[in-house]
PDB file of C-alpha atoms and ligand atoms in Angstrom:
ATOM      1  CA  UNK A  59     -95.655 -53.610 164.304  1.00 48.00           C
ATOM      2  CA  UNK A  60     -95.899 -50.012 163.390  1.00 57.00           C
ATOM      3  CA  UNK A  61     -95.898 -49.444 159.712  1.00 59.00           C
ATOM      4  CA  UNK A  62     -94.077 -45.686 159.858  1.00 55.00           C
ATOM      5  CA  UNK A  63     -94.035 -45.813 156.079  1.00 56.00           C
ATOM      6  CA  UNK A  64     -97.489 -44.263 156.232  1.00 87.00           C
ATOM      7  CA  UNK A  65     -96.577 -41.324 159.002  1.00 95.00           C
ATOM      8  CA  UNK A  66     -94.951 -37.885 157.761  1.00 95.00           C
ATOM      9  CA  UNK A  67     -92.562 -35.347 159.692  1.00 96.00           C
ATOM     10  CA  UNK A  68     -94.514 -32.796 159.041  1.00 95.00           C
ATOM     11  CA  UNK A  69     -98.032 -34.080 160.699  1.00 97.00           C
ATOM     12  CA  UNK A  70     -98.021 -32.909 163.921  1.00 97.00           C
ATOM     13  CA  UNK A  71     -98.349 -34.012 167.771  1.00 98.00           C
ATOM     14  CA  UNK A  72    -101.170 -34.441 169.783  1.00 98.00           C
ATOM     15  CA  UNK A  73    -101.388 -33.902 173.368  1.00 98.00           C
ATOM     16  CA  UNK A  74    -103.636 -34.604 176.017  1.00 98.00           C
ATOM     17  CA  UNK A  75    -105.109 -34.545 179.443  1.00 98.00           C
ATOM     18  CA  UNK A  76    -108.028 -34.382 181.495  1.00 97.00           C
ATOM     19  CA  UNK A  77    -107.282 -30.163 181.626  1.00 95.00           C
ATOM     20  CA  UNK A  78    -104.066 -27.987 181.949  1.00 95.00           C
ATOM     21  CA  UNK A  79    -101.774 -30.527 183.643  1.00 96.00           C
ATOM     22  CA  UNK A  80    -100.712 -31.876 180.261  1.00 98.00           C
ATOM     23  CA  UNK A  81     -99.560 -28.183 179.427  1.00 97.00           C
ATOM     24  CA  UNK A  82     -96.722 -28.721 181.364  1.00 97.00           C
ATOM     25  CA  UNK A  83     -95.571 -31.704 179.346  1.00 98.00           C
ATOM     26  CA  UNK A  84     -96.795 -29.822 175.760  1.00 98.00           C
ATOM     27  CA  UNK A  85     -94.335 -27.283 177.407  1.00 97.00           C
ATOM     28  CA  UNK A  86     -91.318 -28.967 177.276  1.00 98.00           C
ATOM     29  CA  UNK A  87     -91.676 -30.753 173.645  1.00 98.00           C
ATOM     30  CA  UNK A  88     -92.348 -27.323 172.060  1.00 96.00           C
ATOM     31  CA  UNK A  89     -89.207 -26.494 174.181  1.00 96.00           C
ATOM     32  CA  UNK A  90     -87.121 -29.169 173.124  1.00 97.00           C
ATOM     33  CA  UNK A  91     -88.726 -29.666 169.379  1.00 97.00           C
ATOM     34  CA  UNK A  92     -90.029 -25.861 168.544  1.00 94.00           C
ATOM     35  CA  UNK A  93     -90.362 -27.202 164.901  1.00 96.00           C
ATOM     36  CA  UNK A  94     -92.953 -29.643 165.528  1.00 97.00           C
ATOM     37  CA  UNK A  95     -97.013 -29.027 165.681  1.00 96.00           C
ATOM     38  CA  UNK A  96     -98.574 -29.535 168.408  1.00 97.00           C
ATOM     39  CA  UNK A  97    -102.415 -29.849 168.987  1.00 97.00           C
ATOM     40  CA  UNK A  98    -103.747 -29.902 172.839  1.00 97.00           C
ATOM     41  CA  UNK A  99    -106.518 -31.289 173.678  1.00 98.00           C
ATOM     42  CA  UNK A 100    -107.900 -30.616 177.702  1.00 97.00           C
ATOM     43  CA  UNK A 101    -110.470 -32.583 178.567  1.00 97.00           C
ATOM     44  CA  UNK A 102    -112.305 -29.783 180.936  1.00 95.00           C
ATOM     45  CA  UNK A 103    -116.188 -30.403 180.441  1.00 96.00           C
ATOM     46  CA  UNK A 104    -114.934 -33.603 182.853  1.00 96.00           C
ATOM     47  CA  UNK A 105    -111.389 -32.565 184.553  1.00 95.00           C
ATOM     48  CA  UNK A 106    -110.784 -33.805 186.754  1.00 96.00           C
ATOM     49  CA  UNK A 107    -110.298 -37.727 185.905  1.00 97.00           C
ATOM     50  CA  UNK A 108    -108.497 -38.763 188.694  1.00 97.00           C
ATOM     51  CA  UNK A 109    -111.124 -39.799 191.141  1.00 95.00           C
ATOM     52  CA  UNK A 110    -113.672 -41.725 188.098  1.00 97.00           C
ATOM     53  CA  UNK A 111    -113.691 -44.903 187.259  1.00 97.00           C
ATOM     54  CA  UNK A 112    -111.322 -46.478 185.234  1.00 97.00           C
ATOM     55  CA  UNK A 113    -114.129 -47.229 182.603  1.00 98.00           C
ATOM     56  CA  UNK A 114    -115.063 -43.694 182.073  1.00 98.00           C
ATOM     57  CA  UNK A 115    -111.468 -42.671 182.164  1.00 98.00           C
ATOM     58  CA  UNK A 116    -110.775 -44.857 178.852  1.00 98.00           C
ATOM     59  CA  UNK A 117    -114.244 -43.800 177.325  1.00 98.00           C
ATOM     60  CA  UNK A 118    -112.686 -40.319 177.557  1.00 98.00           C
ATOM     61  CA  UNK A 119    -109.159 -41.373 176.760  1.00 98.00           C
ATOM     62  CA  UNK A 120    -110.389 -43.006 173.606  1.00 98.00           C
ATOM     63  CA  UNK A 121    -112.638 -40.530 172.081  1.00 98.00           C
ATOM     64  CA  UNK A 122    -110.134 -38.152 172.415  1.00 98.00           C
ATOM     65  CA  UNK A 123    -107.453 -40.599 171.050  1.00 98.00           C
ATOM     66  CA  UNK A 124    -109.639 -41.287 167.875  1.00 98.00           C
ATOM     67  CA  UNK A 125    -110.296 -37.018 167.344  1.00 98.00           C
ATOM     68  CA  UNK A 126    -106.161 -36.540 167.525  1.00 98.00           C
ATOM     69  CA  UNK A 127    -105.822 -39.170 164.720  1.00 98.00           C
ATOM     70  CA  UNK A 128    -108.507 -38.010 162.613  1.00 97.00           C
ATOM     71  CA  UNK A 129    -106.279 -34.883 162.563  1.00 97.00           C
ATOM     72  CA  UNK A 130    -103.749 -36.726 161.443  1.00 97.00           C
ATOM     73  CA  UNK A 131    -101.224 -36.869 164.482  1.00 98.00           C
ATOM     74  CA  UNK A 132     -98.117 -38.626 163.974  1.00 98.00           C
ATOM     75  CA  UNK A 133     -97.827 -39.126 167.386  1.00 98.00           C
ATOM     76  CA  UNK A 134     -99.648 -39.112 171.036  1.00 98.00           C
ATOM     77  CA  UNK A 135     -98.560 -38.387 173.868  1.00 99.00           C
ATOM     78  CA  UNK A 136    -100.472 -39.288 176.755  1.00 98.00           C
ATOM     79  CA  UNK A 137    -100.089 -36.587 178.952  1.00 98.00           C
ATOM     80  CA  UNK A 138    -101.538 -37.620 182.093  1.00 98.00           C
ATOM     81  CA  UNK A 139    -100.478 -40.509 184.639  1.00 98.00           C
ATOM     82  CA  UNK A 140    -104.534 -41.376 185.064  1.00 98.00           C
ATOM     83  CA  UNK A 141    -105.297 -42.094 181.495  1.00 98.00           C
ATOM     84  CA  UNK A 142    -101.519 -43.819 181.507  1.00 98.00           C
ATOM     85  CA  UNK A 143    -102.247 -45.741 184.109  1.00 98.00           C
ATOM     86  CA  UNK A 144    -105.500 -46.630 183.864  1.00 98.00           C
ATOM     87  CA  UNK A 145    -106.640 -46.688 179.824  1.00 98.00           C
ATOM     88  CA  UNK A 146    -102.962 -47.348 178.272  1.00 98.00           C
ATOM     89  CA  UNK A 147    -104.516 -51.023 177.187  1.00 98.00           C
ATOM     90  CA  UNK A 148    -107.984 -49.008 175.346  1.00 98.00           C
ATOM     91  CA  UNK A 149    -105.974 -46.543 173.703  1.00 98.00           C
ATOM     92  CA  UNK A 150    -102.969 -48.766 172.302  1.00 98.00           C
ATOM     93  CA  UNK A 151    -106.015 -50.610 170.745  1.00 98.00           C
ATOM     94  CA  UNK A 152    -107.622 -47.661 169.207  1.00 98.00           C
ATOM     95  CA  UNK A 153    -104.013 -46.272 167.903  1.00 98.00           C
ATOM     96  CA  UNK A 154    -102.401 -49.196 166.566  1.00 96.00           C
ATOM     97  CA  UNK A 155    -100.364 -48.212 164.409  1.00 95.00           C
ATOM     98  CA  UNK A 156    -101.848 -45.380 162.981  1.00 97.00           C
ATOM     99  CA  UNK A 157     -99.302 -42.875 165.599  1.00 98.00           C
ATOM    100  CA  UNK A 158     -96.394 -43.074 167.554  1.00 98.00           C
ATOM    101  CA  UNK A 159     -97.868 -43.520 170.770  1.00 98.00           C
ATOM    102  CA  UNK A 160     -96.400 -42.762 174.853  1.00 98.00           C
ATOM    103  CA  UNK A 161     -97.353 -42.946 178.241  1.00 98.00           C
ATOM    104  CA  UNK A 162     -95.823 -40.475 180.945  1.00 98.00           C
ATOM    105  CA  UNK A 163     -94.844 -42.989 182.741  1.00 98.00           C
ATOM    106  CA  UNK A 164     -92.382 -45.642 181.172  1.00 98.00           C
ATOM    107  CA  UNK A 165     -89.714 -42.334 180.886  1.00 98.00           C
ATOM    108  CA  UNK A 166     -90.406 -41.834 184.930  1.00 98.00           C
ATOM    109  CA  UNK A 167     -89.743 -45.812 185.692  1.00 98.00           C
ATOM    110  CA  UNK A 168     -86.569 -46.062 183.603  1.00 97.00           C
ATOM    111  CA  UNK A 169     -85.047 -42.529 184.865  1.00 98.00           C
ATOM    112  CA  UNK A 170     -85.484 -43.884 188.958  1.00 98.00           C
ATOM    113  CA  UNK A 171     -84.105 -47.321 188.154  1.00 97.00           C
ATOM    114  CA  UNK A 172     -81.493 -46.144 187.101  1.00 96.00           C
ATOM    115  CA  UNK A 173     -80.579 -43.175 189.247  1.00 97.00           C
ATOM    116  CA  UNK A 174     -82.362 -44.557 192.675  1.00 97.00           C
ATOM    117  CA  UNK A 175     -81.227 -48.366 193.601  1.00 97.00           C
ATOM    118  CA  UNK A 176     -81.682 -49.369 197.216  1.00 97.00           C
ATOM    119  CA  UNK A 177     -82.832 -46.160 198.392  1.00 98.00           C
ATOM    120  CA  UNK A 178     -86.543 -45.585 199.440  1.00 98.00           C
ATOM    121  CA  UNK A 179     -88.855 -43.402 196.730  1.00 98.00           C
ATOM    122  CA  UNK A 180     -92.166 -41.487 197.093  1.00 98.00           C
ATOM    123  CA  UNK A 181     -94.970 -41.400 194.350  1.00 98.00           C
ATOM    124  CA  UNK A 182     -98.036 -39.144 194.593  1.00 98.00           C
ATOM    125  CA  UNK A 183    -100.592 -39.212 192.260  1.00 98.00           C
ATOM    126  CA  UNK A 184    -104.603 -39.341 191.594  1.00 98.00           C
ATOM    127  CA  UNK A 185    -106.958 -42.128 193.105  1.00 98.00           C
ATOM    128  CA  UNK A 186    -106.837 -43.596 190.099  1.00 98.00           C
ATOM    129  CA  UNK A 187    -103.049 -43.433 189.586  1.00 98.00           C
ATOM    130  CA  UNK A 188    -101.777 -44.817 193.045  1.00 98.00           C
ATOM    131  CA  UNK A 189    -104.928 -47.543 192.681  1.00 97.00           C
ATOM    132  CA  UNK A 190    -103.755 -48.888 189.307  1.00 97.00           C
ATOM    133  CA  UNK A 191    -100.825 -49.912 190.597  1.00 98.00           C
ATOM    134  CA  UNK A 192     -98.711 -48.968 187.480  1.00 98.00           C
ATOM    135  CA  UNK A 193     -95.905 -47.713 188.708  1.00 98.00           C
ATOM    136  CA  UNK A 194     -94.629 -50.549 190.986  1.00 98.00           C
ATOM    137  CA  UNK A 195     -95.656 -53.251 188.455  1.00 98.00           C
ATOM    138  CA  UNK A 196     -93.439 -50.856 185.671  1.00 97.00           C
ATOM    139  CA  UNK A 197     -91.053 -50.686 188.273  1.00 98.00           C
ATOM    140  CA  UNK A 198     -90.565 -54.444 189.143  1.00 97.00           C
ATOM    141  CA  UNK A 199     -90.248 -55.260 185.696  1.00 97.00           C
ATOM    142  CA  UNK A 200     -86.906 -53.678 186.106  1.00 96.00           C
ATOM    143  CA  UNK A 201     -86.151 -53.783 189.576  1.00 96.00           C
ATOM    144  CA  UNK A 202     -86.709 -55.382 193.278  1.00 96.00           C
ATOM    145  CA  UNK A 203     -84.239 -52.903 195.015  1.00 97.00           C
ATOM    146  CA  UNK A 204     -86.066 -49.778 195.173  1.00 98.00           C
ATOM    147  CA  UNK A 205     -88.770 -49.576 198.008  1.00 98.00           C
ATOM    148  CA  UNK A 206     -91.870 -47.738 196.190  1.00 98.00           C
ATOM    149  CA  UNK A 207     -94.085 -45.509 199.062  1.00 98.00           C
ATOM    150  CA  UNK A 208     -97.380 -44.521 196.859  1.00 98.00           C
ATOM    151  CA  UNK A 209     -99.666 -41.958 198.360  1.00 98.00           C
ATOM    152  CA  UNK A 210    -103.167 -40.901 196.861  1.00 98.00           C
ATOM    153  CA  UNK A 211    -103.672 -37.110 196.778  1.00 98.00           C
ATOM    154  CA  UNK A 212    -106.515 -36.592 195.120  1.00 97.00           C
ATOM    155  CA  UNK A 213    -107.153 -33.084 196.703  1.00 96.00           C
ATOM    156  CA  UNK A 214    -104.738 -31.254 194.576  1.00 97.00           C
ATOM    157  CA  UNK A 215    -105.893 -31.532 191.175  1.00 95.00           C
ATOM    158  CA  UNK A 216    -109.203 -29.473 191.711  1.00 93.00           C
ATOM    159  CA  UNK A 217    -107.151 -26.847 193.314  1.00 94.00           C
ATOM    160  CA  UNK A 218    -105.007 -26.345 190.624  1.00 93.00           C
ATOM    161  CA  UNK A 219    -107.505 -26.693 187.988  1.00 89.00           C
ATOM    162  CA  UNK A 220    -109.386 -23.385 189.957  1.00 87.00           C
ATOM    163  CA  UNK A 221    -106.257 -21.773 189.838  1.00 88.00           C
ATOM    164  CA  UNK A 222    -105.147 -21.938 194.037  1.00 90.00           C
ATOM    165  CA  UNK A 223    -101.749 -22.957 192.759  1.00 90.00           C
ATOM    166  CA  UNK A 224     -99.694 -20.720 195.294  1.00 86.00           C
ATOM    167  CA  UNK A 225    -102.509 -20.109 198.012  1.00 85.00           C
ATOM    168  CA  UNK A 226    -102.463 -20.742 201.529  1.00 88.00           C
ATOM    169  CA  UNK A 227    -104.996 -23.843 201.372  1.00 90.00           C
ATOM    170  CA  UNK A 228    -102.609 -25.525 198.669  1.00 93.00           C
ATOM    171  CA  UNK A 229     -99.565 -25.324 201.227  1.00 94.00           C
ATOM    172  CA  UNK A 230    -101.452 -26.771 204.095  1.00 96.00           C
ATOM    173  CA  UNK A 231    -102.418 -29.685 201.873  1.00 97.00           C
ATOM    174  CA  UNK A 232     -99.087 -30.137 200.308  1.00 97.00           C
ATOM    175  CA  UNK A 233     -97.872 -30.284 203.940  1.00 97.00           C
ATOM    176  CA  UNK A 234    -100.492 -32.405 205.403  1.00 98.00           C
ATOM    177  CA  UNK A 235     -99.923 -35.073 202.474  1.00 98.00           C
ATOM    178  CA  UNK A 236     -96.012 -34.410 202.559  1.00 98.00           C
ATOM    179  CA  UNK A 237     -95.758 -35.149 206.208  1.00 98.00           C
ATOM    180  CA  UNK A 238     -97.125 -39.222 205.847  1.00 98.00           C
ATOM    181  CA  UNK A 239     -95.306 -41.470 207.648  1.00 98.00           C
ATOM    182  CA  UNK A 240     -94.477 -43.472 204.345  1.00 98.00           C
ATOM    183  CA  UNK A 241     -92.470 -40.660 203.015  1.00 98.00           C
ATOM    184  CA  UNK A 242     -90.064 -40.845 205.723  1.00 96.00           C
ATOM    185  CA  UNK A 243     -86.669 -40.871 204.649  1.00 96.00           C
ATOM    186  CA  UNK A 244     -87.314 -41.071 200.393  1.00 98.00           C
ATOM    187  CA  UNK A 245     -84.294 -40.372 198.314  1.00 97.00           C
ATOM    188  CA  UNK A 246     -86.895 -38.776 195.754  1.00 98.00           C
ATOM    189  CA  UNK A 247     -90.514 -38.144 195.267  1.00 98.00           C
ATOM    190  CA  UNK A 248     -92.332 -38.646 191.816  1.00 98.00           C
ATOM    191  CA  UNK A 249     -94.816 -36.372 190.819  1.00 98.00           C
ATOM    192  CA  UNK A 250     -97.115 -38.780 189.456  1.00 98.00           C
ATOM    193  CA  UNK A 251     -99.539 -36.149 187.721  1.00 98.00           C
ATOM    194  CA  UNK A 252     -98.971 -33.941 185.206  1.00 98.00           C
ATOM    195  CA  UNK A 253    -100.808 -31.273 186.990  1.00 97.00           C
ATOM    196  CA  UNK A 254     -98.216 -31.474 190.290  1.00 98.00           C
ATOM    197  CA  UNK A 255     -95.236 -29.323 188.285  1.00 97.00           C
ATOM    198  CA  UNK A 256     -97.840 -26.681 188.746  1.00 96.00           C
ATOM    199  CA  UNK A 257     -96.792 -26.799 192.295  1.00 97.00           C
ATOM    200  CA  UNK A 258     -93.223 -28.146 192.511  1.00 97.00           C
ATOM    201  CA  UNK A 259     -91.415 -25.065 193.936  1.00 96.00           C
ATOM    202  CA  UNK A 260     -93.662 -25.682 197.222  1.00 96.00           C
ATOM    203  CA  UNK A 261     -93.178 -29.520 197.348  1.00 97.00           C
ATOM    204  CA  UNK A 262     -89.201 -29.265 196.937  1.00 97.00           C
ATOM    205  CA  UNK A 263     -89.732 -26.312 199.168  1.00 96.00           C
ATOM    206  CA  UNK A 264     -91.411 -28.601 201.996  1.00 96.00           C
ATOM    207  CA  UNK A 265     -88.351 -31.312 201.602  1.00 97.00           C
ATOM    208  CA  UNK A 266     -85.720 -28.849 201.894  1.00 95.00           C
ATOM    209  CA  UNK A 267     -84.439 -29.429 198.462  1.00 90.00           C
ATOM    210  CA  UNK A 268     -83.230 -32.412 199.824  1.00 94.00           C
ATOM    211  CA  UNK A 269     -85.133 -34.642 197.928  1.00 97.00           C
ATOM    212  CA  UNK A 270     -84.791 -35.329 194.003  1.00 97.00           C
ATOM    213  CA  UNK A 271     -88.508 -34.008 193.161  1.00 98.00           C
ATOM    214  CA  UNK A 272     -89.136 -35.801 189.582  1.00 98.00           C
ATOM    215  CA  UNK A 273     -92.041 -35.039 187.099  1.00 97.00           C
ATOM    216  CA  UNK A 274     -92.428 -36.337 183.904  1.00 98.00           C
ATOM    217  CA  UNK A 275     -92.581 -33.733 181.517  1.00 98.00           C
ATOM    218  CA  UNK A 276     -88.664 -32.935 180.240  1.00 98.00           C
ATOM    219  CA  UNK A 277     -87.805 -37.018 180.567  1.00 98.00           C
ATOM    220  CA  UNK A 278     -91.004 -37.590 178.231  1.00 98.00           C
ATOM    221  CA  UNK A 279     -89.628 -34.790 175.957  1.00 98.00           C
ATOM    222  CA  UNK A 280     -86.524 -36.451 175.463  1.00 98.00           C
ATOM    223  CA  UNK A 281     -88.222 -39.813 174.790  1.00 98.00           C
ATOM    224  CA  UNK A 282     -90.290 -38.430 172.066  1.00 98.00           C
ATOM    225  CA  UNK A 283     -87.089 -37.150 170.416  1.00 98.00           C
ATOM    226  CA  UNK A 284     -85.319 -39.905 170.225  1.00 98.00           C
ATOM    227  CA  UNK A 285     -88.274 -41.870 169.125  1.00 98.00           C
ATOM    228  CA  UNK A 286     -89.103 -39.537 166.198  1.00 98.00           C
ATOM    229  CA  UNK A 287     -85.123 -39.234 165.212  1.00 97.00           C
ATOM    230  CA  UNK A 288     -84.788 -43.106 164.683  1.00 97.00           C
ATOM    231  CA  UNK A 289     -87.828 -43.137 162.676  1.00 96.00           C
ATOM    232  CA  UNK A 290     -86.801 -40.284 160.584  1.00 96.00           C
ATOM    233  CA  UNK A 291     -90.177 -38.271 161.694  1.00 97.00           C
ATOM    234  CA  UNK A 292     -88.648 -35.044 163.062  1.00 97.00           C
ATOM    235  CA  UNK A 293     -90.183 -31.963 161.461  1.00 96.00           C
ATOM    236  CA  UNK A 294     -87.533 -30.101 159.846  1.00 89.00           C
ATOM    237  CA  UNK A 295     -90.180 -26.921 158.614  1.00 83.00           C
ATOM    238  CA  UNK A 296     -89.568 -23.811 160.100  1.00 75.00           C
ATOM    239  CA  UNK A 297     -93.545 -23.451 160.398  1.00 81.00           C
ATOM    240  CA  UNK A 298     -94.794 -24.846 163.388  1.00 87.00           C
ATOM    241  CA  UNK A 299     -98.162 -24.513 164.556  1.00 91.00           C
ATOM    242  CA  UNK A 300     -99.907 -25.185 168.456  1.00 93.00           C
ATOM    243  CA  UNK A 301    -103.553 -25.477 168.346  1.00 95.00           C
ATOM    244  CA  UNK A 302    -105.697 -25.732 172.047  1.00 96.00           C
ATOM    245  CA  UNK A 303    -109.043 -27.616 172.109  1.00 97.00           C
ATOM    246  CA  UNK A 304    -110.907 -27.668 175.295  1.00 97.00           C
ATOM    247  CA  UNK A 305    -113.999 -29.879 175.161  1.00 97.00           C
ATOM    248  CA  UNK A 306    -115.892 -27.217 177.744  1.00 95.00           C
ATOM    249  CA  UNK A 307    -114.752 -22.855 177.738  1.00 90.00           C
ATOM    250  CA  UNK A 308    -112.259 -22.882 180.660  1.00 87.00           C
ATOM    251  CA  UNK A 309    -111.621 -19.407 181.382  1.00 87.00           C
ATOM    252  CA  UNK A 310    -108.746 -20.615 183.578  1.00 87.00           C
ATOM    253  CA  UNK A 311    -107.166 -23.448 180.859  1.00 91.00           C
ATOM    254  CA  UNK A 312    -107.095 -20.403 178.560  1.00 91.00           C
ATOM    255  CA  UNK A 313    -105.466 -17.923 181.421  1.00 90.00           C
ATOM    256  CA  UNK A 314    -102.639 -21.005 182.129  1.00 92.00           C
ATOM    257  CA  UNK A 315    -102.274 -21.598 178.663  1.00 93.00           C
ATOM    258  CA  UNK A 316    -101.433 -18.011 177.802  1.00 92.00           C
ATOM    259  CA  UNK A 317     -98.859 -18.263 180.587  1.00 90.00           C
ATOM    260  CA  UNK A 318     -97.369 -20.925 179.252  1.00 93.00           C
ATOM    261  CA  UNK A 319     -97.445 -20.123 175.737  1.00 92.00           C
ATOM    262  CA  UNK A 320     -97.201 -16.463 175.548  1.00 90.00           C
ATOM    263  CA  UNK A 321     -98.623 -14.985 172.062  1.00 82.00           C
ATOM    264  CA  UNK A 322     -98.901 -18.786 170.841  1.00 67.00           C
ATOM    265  CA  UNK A 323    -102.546 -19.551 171.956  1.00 76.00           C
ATOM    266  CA  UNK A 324    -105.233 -20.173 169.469  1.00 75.00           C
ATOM    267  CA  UNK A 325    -107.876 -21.759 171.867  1.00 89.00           C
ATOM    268  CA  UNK A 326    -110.886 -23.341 170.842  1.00 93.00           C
ATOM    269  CA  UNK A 327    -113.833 -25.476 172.038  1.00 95.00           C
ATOM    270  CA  UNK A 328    -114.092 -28.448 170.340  1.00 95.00           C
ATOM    271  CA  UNK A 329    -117.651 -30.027 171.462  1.00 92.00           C
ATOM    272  CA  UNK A 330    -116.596 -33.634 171.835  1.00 94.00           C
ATOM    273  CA  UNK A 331    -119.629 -34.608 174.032  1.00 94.00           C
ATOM    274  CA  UNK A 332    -122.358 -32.373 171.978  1.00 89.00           C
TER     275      UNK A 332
HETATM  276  N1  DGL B  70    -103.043 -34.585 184.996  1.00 84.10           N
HETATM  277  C1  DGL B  70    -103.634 -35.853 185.109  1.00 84.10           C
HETATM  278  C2  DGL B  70    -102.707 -36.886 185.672  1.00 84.10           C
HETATM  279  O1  DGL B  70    -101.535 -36.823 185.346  1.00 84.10           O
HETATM  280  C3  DGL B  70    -105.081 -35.888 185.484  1.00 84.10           C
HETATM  281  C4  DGL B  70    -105.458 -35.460 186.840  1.00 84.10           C
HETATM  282  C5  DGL B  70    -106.970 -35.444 187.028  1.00 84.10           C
HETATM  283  O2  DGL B  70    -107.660 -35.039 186.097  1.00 84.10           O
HETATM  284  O3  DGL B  70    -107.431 -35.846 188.113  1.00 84.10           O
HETATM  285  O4  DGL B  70    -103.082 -37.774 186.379  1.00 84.10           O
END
């Protein structure tokens, strides 16, 4: 049971993924809680994670887990489906109840059961994320009557990590993966990496808008909230603070960061794996 006794409003939140997808999550919790610190941490010296095994996955996961809580994060969020899916188990046991801690996930699962009964969904994600299997066993833990279609697309991360977010490559992929049989008609598609809201304007784009596109990052926002509110852990300082750690430079993290954090960025590499 976590002991919140020992956990202060005013320590902050730590964030992470293999690289910049997780920026769109740290996006909307310094949107919806812009009192709260928040310290990123992108794991570039091995982005991306999607295609590696699961065992280096959690090595990473882990390490990265224990340097959040040695800076004294009240809470983690998990921001990326692989490590979710694939090292929840490893990190849980290294966080215990030292932090709040969440998956991007469980918010993703609860917000289709409830909005998508008997109607067909799509889920995209990394190798790693479709082969886990995480989201249909979440899924059927709350419901048989939604018909899951999971596609691997593992050749979008690397082109958004270099930056070919709106580039004519990018679109032919998105179409070639869009146009599987197994999407035929889906009521709504997850985007089952954090990295994917980096290109949602040309998925919803492909399905005419007619197709609830979902990601993550404002349900997981919410969740955090609420979590924090019970437990009486919302910073009520006026002095927040965002730190960035990148375990390798990344002059493209630190371009997409800036974008997404205007005049906010302090950026630094922290050498994890030195
Ligand atoms: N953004 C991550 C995810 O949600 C990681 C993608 C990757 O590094 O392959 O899965």
């Amino acid at each position: 049971m976590l002991n919140t006794n020992i956990l202060k409003s005013e320590q902050p939140i730590g964030v992470f993924d293999s690289g910049i997808g997780g920026l769109t999550v740290a996006k909307a919790i310094h949107q919806q809680l812009p009192q709260e610190s928040i310290i990123y941490f992108g794991d570039t010296a091995h982005s991306p994670w999607g295609s590696q095994s699961s065992t280096a996955i959690q090595h990473y996961a882990t390490r990265i887990s224990e340097t959040l809580l040695e800076q004294k994060c009240k809470a983690i969020v998990i921001a990326c489906n692989t490590a979710s899916a694939a090292a929840f188990a490893a990190i849980q046991h290294v966080v215990q109840d030292h932090a709040l801690l969440f998956n991007v996930i469980d918010p993703v699962i609860t917000h289709m059961a409830s909005k998508h009964q008997n109607k067909i969904i799509g889920l995209i994600g990394t190798k790693q994320t479709i082969k886990s299997s995480a989201y249909q066993d979440r899924l059927s833990q709350q419901t048989n009557s939604i018909d899951l279609r999971s596609l691997a697309t593992p050749l979008l991360v690397p082109l958004i990590e270099e930056g070919f977010c709106d580039e004519r490559p990018i679109h032919d992929i998105i179409k070639h993966y869009m146009s599987n049989p197994c999407f035929k008609d889906i009521s709504a598609l997850i985007l089952g990496c954090t990295h994917y809201p980096l290109i949602k304007n040309q998925i919803v784009a492909f399905f005419q808008n007619k197709v609830e596109v979902v990601d993550s990052a404002q349900l997981i926002a919410n969740v955090l909230e609420q979590e924090l509110e019970v437990r009486n852990l919302r910073n009520k300082s006026i002095t927040s603070k965002m730190t960035f750690y990148v375990s390798h430079d990344s002059e493209f993290f630190n371009h997409t960061a800036q974008q997404f954090f205007p005049g906010e960025i302090k950026l630094e590499t922290y050498p994890l794996w030195d």
